[in-house]
Coordinates of C-alpha atoms and ligand atoms in Angstrom, one line a residue:
M1 CA 0.1 -0.1 0.0
R2 CA 2.7 2.3 1.1
N3 CA 4.7 1.5 -2.0
R4 CA 1.7 2.5 -4.3
T5 CA 1.2 5.8 -2.5
L6 CA 5.0 6.4 -3.1
L7 CA 4.5 5.6 -6.6
R8 CA 1.6 7.8 -7.1
L9 CA 3.6 10.8 -5.5
F10 CA 6.5 10.1 -7.9
L11 CA 4.1 10.0 -10.8
C12 CA 2.5 13.5 -9.8
L13 CA 5.9 15.0 -9.5
G14 CA 6.7 13.8 -13.0
V15 CA 9.6 11.6 -11.7
A16 CA 10.5 8.9 -14.3
V17 CA 9.4 5.6 -12.9
L18 CA 11.6 2.7 -13.5
P19 CA 10.1 -0.2 -15.2
L20 CA 9.0 -2.9 -12.7
G21 CA 9.8 -6.5 -13.7
A22 CA 10.3 -6.3 -17.4
Q23 CA 14.0 -5.9 -17.9
Q24 CA 15.1 -7.9 -14.9
N25 CA 13.1 -10.8 -16.1
G26 CA 14.6 -10.9 -19.6
G27 CA 11.6 -8.8 -20.7
P28 CA 11.4 -6.8 -23.7
H29 CA 13.4 -3.6 -23.3
L30 CA 15.5 -1.1 -25.5
E31 CA 19.2 -0.9 -25.1
K32 CA 21.8 1.3 -26.8
R33 CA 24.4 -1.0 -28.2
G34 CA 27.2 0.6 -30.0
A35 CA 25.9 2.5 -33.1
A36 CA 22.1 1.4 -32.6
T37 CA 19.4 1.2 -30.2
Q38 CA 17.9 -2.2 -30.2
L39 CA 14.9 -4.3 -28.8
I40 CA 16.3 -6.8 -26.4
V41 CA 14.0 -9.8 -25.7
D42 CA 15.1 -12.7 -23.4
G43 CA 18.6 -11.1 -23.4
K44 CA 19.0 -11.1 -27.2
P45 CA 18.5 -8.4 -29.8
F46 CA 15.1 -8.8 -31.8
L47 CA 14.4 -7.7 -35.1
M48 CA 10.7 -7.1 -35.8
L49 CA 9.6 -8.2 -39.3
S50 CA 6.1 -7.1 -38.6
G51 CA 2.9 -5.9 -40.1
E52 CA 0.0 -4.0 -38.8
L53 CA -3.5 -5.6 -39.0
H54 CA -6.5 -3.6 -40.3
N55 CA -8.3 -1.7 -37.4
S56 CA -11.0 -4.2 -36.7
S57 CA -9.6 -7.7 -37.4
S58 CA -8.2 -8.3 -33.9
S59 CA -11.6 -7.3 -32.3
N60 CA -12.8 -11.0 -33.0
L61 CA -10.9 -14.1 -32.4
E62 CA -12.6 -16.4 -34.8
Y63 CA -11.9 -13.7 -37.5
M64 CA -8.2 -13.8 -36.5
K65 CA -7.9 -17.6 -36.4
P66 CA -6.9 -18.2 -40.0
I67 CA -4.7 -14.9 -40.2
W68 CA -2.0 -15.9 -37.8
P69 CA -0.6 -18.8 -39.8
K70 CA -0.8 -16.8 -43.0
L71 CA 1.2 -14.0 -41.5
A72 CA 3.7 -16.6 -40.2
A73 CA 4.1 -18.2 -43.5
M74 CA 4.8 -14.9 -45.0
G75 CA 7.9 -14.5 -42.7
L76 CA 6.5 -12.2 -40.1
N77 CA 7.7 -12.6 -36.5
T78 CA 5.5 -9.9 -35.0
V79 CA 2.1 -8.6 -35.7
V80 CA 1.0 -5.1 -34.6
T81 CA -2.4 -5.9 -33.0
P82 CA -5.1 -3.2 -32.4
L83 CA -6.7 -3.5 -28.9
S84 CA -9.4 -1.1 -28.0
W85 CA -10.4 0.5 -24.7
E86 CA -14.1 0.2 -25.4
L87 CA -13.7 -3.7 -25.6
I88 CA -11.6 -4.2 -22.5
E89 CA -13.7 -1.8 -20.3
P90 CA -17.2 -1.8 -21.6
A91 CA -18.6 -0.5 -18.3
E92 CA -16.4 1.7 -16.0
G93 CA -14.2 -0.2 -13.8
K94 CA -15.5 -3.5 -15.3
F95 CA -12.6 -5.0 -17.2
D96 CA -12.6 -7.9 -19.6
F97 CA -9.2 -9.4 -20.8
A98 CA -10.6 -12.4 -22.6
L99 CA -9.7 -10.8 -26.0
V100 CA -6.2 -10.0 -24.8
D101 CA -5.7 -13.5 -23.6
G102 CA -7.2 -15.0 -26.7
L103 CA -4.9 -12.9 -29.0
I104 CA -1.7 -13.7 -26.9
D105 CA -2.6 -17.4 -27.0
Q106 CA -3.4 -17.3 -30.9
A107 CA -0.1 -15.5 -31.4
R108 CA 1.9 -18.0 -29.4
Q109 CA 0.4 -21.0 -31.4
A110 CA 1.6 -19.3 -34.7
H111 CA 5.0 -18.4 -33.1
E112 CA 4.4 -14.9 -33.5
R113 CA 5.0 -11.9 -31.1
I114 CA 2.7 -9.0 -30.6
V115 CA 3.0 -5.2 -30.5
F116 CA -0.3 -4.1 -29.0
L117 CA -1.8 -0.9 -30.3
W118 CA -3.7 0.8 -27.5
L119 CA -6.8 2.5 -29.2
A120 CA -8.2 4.6 -26.4
T121 CA -8.9 8.2 -26.1
W122 CA -7.8 9.0 -29.8
K123 CA -7.4 7.2 -33.1
N124 CA -6.5 9.2 -36.3
G125 CA -7.1 12.3 -34.2
K126 CA -10.9 11.3 -33.4
S127 CA -12.2 9.5 -30.4
S128 CA -14.2 6.6 -31.8
Y129 CA -12.5 4.0 -29.8
A130 CA -13.3 5.4 -26.3
P131 CA -16.2 3.5 -24.5
V132 CA -19.5 4.6 -24.8
W133 CA -19.7 5.5 -21.1
V134 CA -16.9 8.0 -21.8
K135 CA -18.4 9.4 -25.1
Q136 CA -21.8 10.1 -23.6
D137 CA -20.6 11.7 -20.5
T138 CA -19.6 15.1 -22.3
R139 CA -19.6 17.1 -18.9
R140 CA -17.0 14.7 -17.3
F141 CA -14.9 13.9 -20.3
A142 CA -14.7 17.3 -22.2
R143 CA -14.4 17.6 -25.8
V144 CA -12.4 19.9 -28.3
V145 CA -14.0 22.9 -29.4
E146 CA -13.5 24.1 -33.0
H147 CA -14.9 27.2 -34.6
G148 CA -17.3 27.6 -31.6
N149 CA -18.6 24.0 -31.7
E150 CA -17.7 20.9 -29.6
V151 CA -16.5 18.1 -31.9
E152 CA -16.1 14.4 -31.2
I153 CA -12.6 14.6 -30.2
L154 CA -11.8 14.2 -26.4
S155 CA -9.8 17.2 -25.1
P156 CA -6.2 16.4 -24.0
L157 CA -6.6 19.3 -21.4
C158 CA -9.4 17.1 -19.5
A159 CA -7.8 15.6 -16.5
A160 CA -10.7 13.1 -15.9
T161 CA -10.2 11.7 -19.4
G162 CA -6.4 11.3 -18.7
E163 CA -7.3 9.5 -15.4
A164 CA -9.8 7.0 -17.0
D165 CA -7.5 6.3 -19.9
A166 CA -4.5 5.8 -17.6
R167 CA -6.4 3.6 -15.2
A168 CA -7.6 1.3 -18.0
F169 CA -4.1 1.3 -19.6
A170 CA -2.5 0.4 -16.1
A171 CA -5.0 -2.4 -15.7
L172 CA -4.2 -3.8 -19.1
M173 CA -0.5 -3.6 -18.5
H174 CA -1.0 -5.3 -15.1
H175 CA -2.8 -8.1 -16.7
I176 CA -0.3 -8.5 -19.6
K177 CA 2.5 -8.7 -17.1
E178 CA 0.4 -11.5 -15.3
V179 CA -0.1 -13.5 -18.3
D180 CA 3.0 -12.6 -20.4
G181 CA 5.6 -11.6 -17.9
T182 CA 7.7 -14.8 -18.4
E183 CA 6.9 -15.8 -22.0
H184 CA 7.3 -12.3 -23.6
T185 CA 4.9 -12.7 -26.5
V186 CA 4.1 -8.9 -26.2
L187 CA 7.1 -6.8 -27.2
M188 CA 5.9 -3.2 -27.0
M189 CA 2.9 -1.0 -26.7
Q190 CA 1.8 1.7 -29.0
V191 CA 0.0 4.3 -27.0
E192 CA -3.0 5.8 -28.9
N193 CA -2.9 6.2 -32.7
E194 CA -2.1 9.3 -34.9
V195 CA -3.1 11.8 -32.3
G196 CA -3.9 15.7 -32.7
V197 CA -6.6 17.9 -33.3
L198 CA -8.2 17.6 -36.7
G199 CA -10.3 20.3 -38.2
D200 CA -8.5 23.3 -36.4
S201 CA -4.9 24.2 -35.5
R202 CA -5.9 23.9 -31.8
D203 CA -8.5 23.2 -29.1
R204 CA -10.6 26.4 -28.5
S205 CA -12.5 25.1 -25.5
S206 CA -12.4 27.5 -22.4
A207 CA -10.0 25.3 -20.6
A208 CA -7.7 25.3 -23.7
D209 CA -8.1 29.1 -24.2
K210 CA -7.1 29.7 -20.6
A211 CA -4.0 27.5 -20.7
F212 CA -3.0 29.2 -24.1
A213 CA -3.3 32.6 -22.5
G214 CA -1.1 31.4 -19.5
A215 CA 2.7 30.8 -19.3
V216 CA 4.6 28.1 -21.0
P217 CA 5.5 25.5 -18.4
P218 CA 9.1 26.0 -17.2
Q219 CA 9.7 22.4 -17.7
L220 CA 9.3 23.0 -21.5
T221 CA 11.6 26.2 -21.7
A222 CA 14.1 24.6 -19.5
Y223 CA 14.2 21.6 -21.9
L224 CA 14.6 23.8 -24.9
A225 CA 17.6 25.7 -23.3
A226 CA 19.2 22.5 -22.0
H227 CA 19.0 20.7 -25.5
R228 CA 19.3 24.0 -27.5
E229 CA 21.8 22.4 -30.0
G230 CA 20.2 19.1 -30.6
L231 CA 16.7 20.4 -31.1
Y232 CA 14.9 19.7 -34.3
P233 CA 15.9 22.6 -36.6
D234 CA 12.3 24.0 -37.1
L235 CA 11.6 24.2 -33.4
R236 CA 15.1 25.7 -32.6
E237 CA 14.4 28.3 -35.3
L238 CA 10.9 29.1 -34.1
W239 CA 12.1 29.5 -30.4
I240 CA 15.3 31.6 -31.3
A241 CA 13.3 33.7 -33.8
N242 CA 11.1 34.6 -30.9
G243 CA 14.0 35.5 -28.5
A244 CA 14.8 32.1 -27.1
K245 CA 12.9 33.1 -24.0
A246 CA 13.0 31.1 -20.7
A247 CA 9.5 32.4 -19.7
G248 CA 6.5 34.0 -21.2
T249 CA 3.1 33.1 -22.6
W250 CA 2.8 30.7 -25.6
T251 CA 2.7 33.6 -28.1
E252 CA 5.4 35.4 -26.4
V253 CA 7.8 32.3 -26.5
F254 CA 6.7 30.8 -29.9
G255 CA 5.2 33.8 -31.8
E256 CA 1.6 34.1 -33.3
G257 CA -0.1 31.7 -35.8
E258 CA -0.6 28.2 -36.6
R259 CA 3.0 27.1 -35.5
V260 CA 2.3 28.1 -31.8
D261 CA -0.9 26.3 -31.9
E262 CA 0.8 23.2 -32.8
V263 CA 3.4 23.6 -30.2
F264 CA 0.7 24.2 -27.8
M265 CA -1.3 21.1 -28.7
A266 CA 1.9 19.0 -28.8
W267 CA 2.4 19.9 -25.1
Q268 CA -1.0 19.0 -24.2
Y269 CA -1.1 15.7 -25.9
A270 CA 2.4 14.8 -24.8
R271 CA 1.7 15.6 -21.1
F272 CA -1.6 13.4 -21.4
M273 CA 0.1 10.5 -23.1
Q274 CA 3.5 10.6 -21.2
S275 CA 1.2 10.1 -18.1
V276 CA -0.8 7.3 -19.5
A277 CA 2.3 5.6 -20.5
A278 CA 4.1 6.1 -17.1
R279 CA 1.0 4.6 -15.6
G280 CA 1.3 1.5 -17.8
K281 CA 4.9 1.2 -17.2
A282 CA 4.6 1.4 -13.5
E283 CA 2.7 -2.0 -13.9
Y284 CA 4.8 -3.5 -16.7
G285 CA 7.8 -1.6 -18.1
I286 CA 8.0 -2.8 -21.8
P287 CA 8.9 -0.2 -24.5
M288 CA 6.2 2.1 -25.4
Y289 CA 6.0 4.3 -28.5
V290 CA 3.8 7.0 -30.2
N291 CA 3.0 7.0 -33.9
T292 CA 2.4 10.0 -36.1
W293 CA 0.2 10.9 -39.1
L294 CA 2.6 12.7 -41.5
P295 CA 1.5 15.6 -43.6
S296 CA 2.9 16.6 -46.9
D297 CA 5.2 19.8 -46.6
N298 CA 3.4 23.1 -46.1
T299 CA 0.1 21.5 -45.2
P300 CA -1.2 23.6 -42.2
P301 CA -1.8 21.9 -38.8
G302 CA -5.5 20.9 -38.4
E303 CA -5.5 19.4 -42.0
Y304 CA -3.3 16.8 -40.2
P305 CA -3.8 16.1 -36.4
S306 CA -2.2 19.3 -34.8
G307 CA 0.1 18.4 -32.0
G308 CA 1.1 14.9 -33.0
S309 CA 4.5 13.9 -32.7
Q310 CA 5.8 15.6 -36.0
P311 CA 9.6 15.9 -36.2
R312 CA 9.2 19.7 -35.6
V313 CA 7.5 19.3 -32.2
V314 CA 8.9 16.0 -31.2
D315 CA 11.1 17.8 -28.7
V316 CA 8.1 19.2 -27.0
W317 CA 6.9 15.6 -26.5
R318 CA 10.3 14.6 -25.1
A319 CA 10.2 17.6 -22.9
A320 CA 6.9 16.3 -21.3
G321 CA 8.3 13.1 -20.0
T322 CA 10.4 10.1 -20.6
A323 CA 7.8 7.3 -20.4
I324 CA 7.4 7.0 -24.1
D325 CA 10.5 5.5 -25.4
F326 CA 10.5 6.7 -29.0
Y327 CA 8.5 8.4 -31.7
S328 CA 7.5 6.8 -34.9
P329 CA 6.4 7.8 -38.5
D330 CA 3.4 6.2 -40.3
L331 CA 5.3 6.3 -43.5
Y332 CA 3.4 6.3 -46.8
A333 CA 5.2 9.3 -48.3
A334 CA 7.2 8.8 -51.4
N335 CA 10.3 10.5 -49.9
F336 CA 10.9 7.3 -47.6
E337 CA 14.5 7.9 -47.0
E338 CA 14.1 11.6 -45.9
W339 CA 11.5 10.7 -43.5
C340 CA 13.4 7.9 -42.0
Q341 CA 16.2 10.3 -41.4
R342 CA 13.9 12.9 -39.7
Y343 CA 12.9 10.3 -37.2
H344 CA 16.2 8.4 -36.8
R345 CA 18.0 11.2 -35.0
D346 CA 19.1 12.4 -31.6
G347 CA 18.7 9.0 -29.9
N348 CA 15.3 8.3 -31.4
P349 CA 15.3 4.8 -32.8
L350 CA 13.4 4.0 -36.1
Y351 CA 10.4 1.8 -36.0
M352 CA 7.4 2.4 -38.5
P353 CA 4.2 0.7 -37.3
E354 CA 2.5 1.6 -40.6
T355 CA 4.0 1.8 -44.0
R356 CA 3.5 0.5 -47.6
G357 CA 3.8 -3.0 -48.1
G358 CA 3.9 -4.9 -51.4
A359 CA 6.7 -4.1 -53.9
A360 CA 7.4 -0.7 -52.2
G361 CA 7.7 -2.4 -48.7
A362 CA 9.7 -5.2 -50.0
A363 CA 12.5 -2.6 -51.1
N364 CA 12.1 0.0 -48.3
V365 CA 12.6 -2.6 -45.6
F366 CA 16.3 -2.9 -46.6
Y367 CA 16.9 0.8 -46.3
A368 CA 15.1 1.0 -42.9
L369 CA 16.9 -1.8 -41.2
G370 CA 20.1 -1.6 -43.1
E371 CA 20.9 2.1 -43.3
E372 CA 18.9 3.6 -40.4
A373 CA 19.4 0.6 -37.9
G374 CA 15.7 0.0 -37.6
L375 CA 14.2 -1.8 -34.9
G376 CA 11.6 -3.3 -37.3
F377 CA 9.3 -2.7 -40.1
S378 CA 5.5 -3.0 -40.3
P379 CA 3.3 -2.5 -43.4
F380 CA -0.4 -1.6 -42.7
G381 CA -3.3 -4.0 -43.5
I382 CA -0.9 -6.9 -43.6
E383 CA -3.5 -9.6 -43.8
S384 CA -4.7 -8.3 -47.2
E385 CA -1.4 -8.9 -48.6
A386 CA -0.4 -12.1 -47.0
G387 CA 0.1 -14.9 -49.6
D388 CA 3.0 -17.0 -50.9
S389 CA 4.0 -14.7 -53.7
D390 CA 4.0 -11.5 -52.0
P391 CA 7.2 -9.5 -52.5
L392 CA 7.2 -8.4 -49.0
G393 CA 7.3 -12.1 -47.7
E394 CA 10.4 -12.7 -50.1
S395 CA 12.3 -9.8 -48.5
Y396 CA 11.2 -10.8 -44.9
K397 CA 12.4 -14.5 -45.3
A398 CA 15.7 -13.3 -46.7
L399 CA 16.1 -10.8 -43.9
A400 CA 15.0 -13.4 -41.2
A401 CA 17.8 -15.7 -42.4
V402 CA 20.5 -13.0 -41.9
A403 CA 18.8 -11.1 -38.7
P404 CA 21.3 -12.2 -36.0
L405 CA 24.3 -10.9 -38.2
L406 CA 22.4 -7.8 -39.3
L407 CA 21.7 -7.0 -35.6
E408 CA 25.4 -7.5 -34.9
H409 CA 26.4 -5.1 -37.8
Q410 CA 23.8 -2.6 -36.7
T411 CA 25.7 -2.1 -33.4
A412 CA 29.1 -2.1 -35.2
G413 CA 27.7 0.6 -37.7
D414 CA 29.3 -1.6 -40.7
V415 CA 26.0 -2.2 -42.6
H416 CA 24.4 -0.2 -45.5
G417 CA 21.1 -0.4 -47.1
F418 CA 20.0 1.2 -50.2
L419 CA 17.2 2.0 -52.7
L420 CA 17.9 2.5 -56.3
D421 CA 15.8 3.6 -59.3
R422 CA 16.3 5.4 -62.6
E423 CA 16.4 8.7 -60.8
R424 CA 18.9 7.8 -58.3
S425 CA 20.8 4.9 -59.8
S426 CA 24.0 4.7 -57.7
V427 CA 25.3 5.2 -54.3
D428 CA 28.7 4.8 -52.7
F429 CA 29.8 4.0 -49.2
T430 CA 33.0 3.0 -47.5
M431 CA 33.5 0.1 -45.1
N432 CA 36.7 -1.3 -43.7
G433 CA 38.7 0.9 -46.0
T434 CA 37.0 -0.3 -49.2
T435 CA 34.7 1.9 -51.1
L436 CA 31.7 0.1 -52.6
H437 CA 30.1 1.7 -55.7
V438 CA 26.5 0.2 -55.9
S439 CA 24.5 0.8 -59.0
L440 CA 21.4 -0.6 -60.9
D441 CA 22.2 -3.9 -62.2
S442 CA 23.1 -4.0 -65.8
I443 CA 24.3 -6.7 -68.1
F444 CA 24.5 -7.4 -71.9
G445 CA 22.8 -4.0 -72.6
G446 CA 19.7 -4.4 -70.4
Q447 CA 19.5 -2.4 -67.0
A448 CA 17.2 -3.1 -64.0
E449 CA 14.5 -0.4 -63.4
S450 CA 15.1 -0.7 -59.7
G451 CA 17.2 -2.4 -57.0
F452 CA 17.4 -2.6 -53.3
G453 CA 19.5 -4.4 -50.7
L454 CA 21.9 -4.2 -47.7
I455 CA 25.6 -4.9 -47.6
M456 CA 27.5 -5.8 -44.4
A457 CA 31.3 -6.0 -44.0
D458 CA 32.2 -9.7 -43.3
G459 CA 35.7 -9.7 -42.2
K460 CA 38.8 -8.3 -44.0
D461 CA 38.0 -7.9 -47.8
A462 CA 34.7 -9.7 -47.6
F463 CA 31.1 -8.6 -47.8
L464 CA 27.8 -10.2 -47.4
G465 CA 25.0 -8.9 -49.5
V466 CA 21.1 -9.3 -49.6
G467 CA 18.7 -7.8 -52.2
K468 CA 18.1 -7.6 -56.0
G469 CA 18.7 -5.4 -59.0
F470 CA 22.0 -4.0 -58.1
R471 CA 25.7 -4.5 -58.8
V472 CA 28.9 -3.6 -57.0
T473 CA 32.5 -2.5 -57.8
F474 CA 35.2 -1.9 -55.3
S475 CA 38.0 0.5 -54.8
T476 CA 40.4 1.7 -52.1
S477 CA 42.5 4.9 -51.5
S478 CA 45.5 2.7 -50.8
G479 CA 46.8 2.8 -54.4
L480 CA 46.1 -0.8 -54.7
Q481 CA 43.4 -2.2 -57.3
V482 CA 40.5 -4.4 -55.9
G483 CA 39.4 -7.5 -57.8
I484 CA 36.7 -9.9 -57.0
G485 CA 38.1 -13.2 -55.8
A486 CA 34.9 -15.3 -55.3
V487 CA 31.3 -14.8 -55.3
E488 CA 29.1 -17.4 -53.5
E489 CA 25.4 -17.5 -53.3
G490 CA 24.1 -19.2 -50.3
N491 CA 22.0 -19.0 -47.0
F492 CA 22.2 -19.4 -43.3
A493 CA 20.9 -22.3 -41.3
D494 CA 21.1 -22.0 -37.5
G495 CA 23.6 -19.0 -38.0
K496 CA 25.9 -21.0 -40.2
W497 CA 26.7 -20.1 -43.9
I498 CA 25.6 -22.9 -46.2
A499 CA 27.2 -22.1 -49.6
G500 CA 25.3 -22.5 -52.8
R501 CA 26.7 -22.1 -56.4
R502 CA 29.9 -20.5 -57.0
L503 CA 28.9 -17.5 -59.1
N504 CA 31.5 -16.7 -62.0
G505 CA 30.9 -16.0 -65.5
D506 CA 27.5 -14.1 -66.3
E507 CA 26.5 -14.1 -62.8
D508 CA 29.5 -11.8 -61.8
D509 CA 29.8 -10.1 -65.2
Q510 CA 33.0 -12.3 -65.9
G511 CA 34.5 -11.0 -62.7
E512 CA 33.7 -7.2 -63.3
H513 CA 30.8 -6.8 -60.8
W514 CA 29.3 -8.3 -57.8
R515 CA 25.8 -8.9 -59.1
F516 CA 22.4 -9.3 -57.7
D517 CA 20.1 -9.9 -60.6
P518 CA 16.7 -8.3 -60.6
R519 CA 14.4 -11.6 -60.7
Q520 CA 14.7 -12.5 -57.0
V521 CA 16.0 -11.6 -53.7
R522 CA 19.5 -13.2 -53.3
T523 CA 21.9 -13.6 -50.4
E524 CA 25.7 -13.6 -51.6
K525 CA 29.1 -13.4 -50.3
V526 CA 32.1 -11.8 -52.0
T527 CA 35.9 -12.0 -51.2
L528 CA 38.2 -9.5 -52.7
Y529 CA 41.7 -9.4 -53.6
R530 CA 44.1 -6.6 -53.9
F531 CA 46.8 -6.0 -56.5
E532 CA 49.1 -3.3 -57.9
Ligands
LIG601 C1 -3.6 5.4 -40.7 C2 -4.2 5.0 -39.4 O1 -3.4 5.0 -38.3 C3 -4.6 3.5 -39.5 O2 -5.3 3.2 -38.4 C4 -5.6 3.4 -40.7 O3 -6.8 4.2 -40.5 C5 -4.7 3.9 -41.9 N1 -4.3 5.1 -41.9 C6 -5.6 3.7 -43.2 O4 -4.8 3.8 -44.4

């Protein structure tokens, strides 16, 4: 009892609460290892080859039954599985975890892991997944006001909503710890989904107006000052352009207009969700993250959820607490690499709970895991594309075979991933003193339209590559020339390299190029030799 009282006191003071029982028991946690932050499960790094279900699939166990084995056959090891507040607390204080237990059980039978997606106060900016007892009590659970009207979005400024959500989430995490604290089927929790005010740049309820007219919390300005150099450039510029003030009202510190509205809303959502996550972690401290609806550049906040963890306000989220471990893009944009870089920075590891699957996903996963040391990858609506011939499945199976090595090389920082097409047909990088010139595959006058892959250093003058549609030449700055000694195709079984054909002749362009032809994803090793 005394411990609980102390815990509440710590939570109220905003003190970071150590995860209870997860890490100590081999439970899922994040660890900074060399050049990467990795998910550690049962003492070993774990690469999530995942996919997110459509919103409603996991609301019914019968519906899910045939889906698990299909996803496993496609090479997934993890499923991002929606779980809604309305289904686990249909009446206030009456929890029903039968669905949670059933999903965990089904996942185990299919040898899958789960990332649960806590659809609670917000989903795509709206509040459709809150229980009816919350939705109908508009006095107790205040709504956002836009253009003079209440809308069906619960306000992040309402303490009663924060408390009800946090209580339910804590009960859920308590239960997950009870049923999964040893087996670790559940790897991480996504807190809410794509939050932010849709329809206006900020909440204009009287509570929001009052807070907006008041002072910026010193916790936020102190964070900006302490992290000045590392802040995301847009936020740093906004703060500096307005005098880099240590105190003042929101408009004094961040200026007038939509940008200050977005910063203000980011603080409100962040405070709410940091506290929900902290209450859950106090029960079971597995990693927790937040996902983000991404706008195209120059879209005004409100046309996308204003206050969500966009790169330009992610520091505001971080200033509000440490219970949320990282921030994620829902990445459907064409400039995939750029968005990955915007999120993989300043200690934030990359995981995208939602992205494109199919041929695009089959390529992008190599960049995300290889170049950006991603924790995992997760196309949306995954059950719709599960099938033997799906290109994503081909990529996942090849990556699963090299996963232990890839994880080692992520920490060593000697792995590169790349995406090539006719517009960007080559890329160079240097590893172990050798420069690799990677370009679209081409032989006998025909050129691949696209290519993708990743390459890891594999000891001195040797490399391991996975992918298709590219070729590689090598050079050094030592004055010596580099030749291709041998190329082998192969695979890994229980971590051991099983060599297949020796590729010489057309397959390595008669010794000119290390080639990955465009027809299928291949795994190959190359050994080089040097000469004068
Ligand atoms: C993003 C949301 O986060 C998902 O739940 C889903 O609504 C997709 N968009 C639909 O494309």
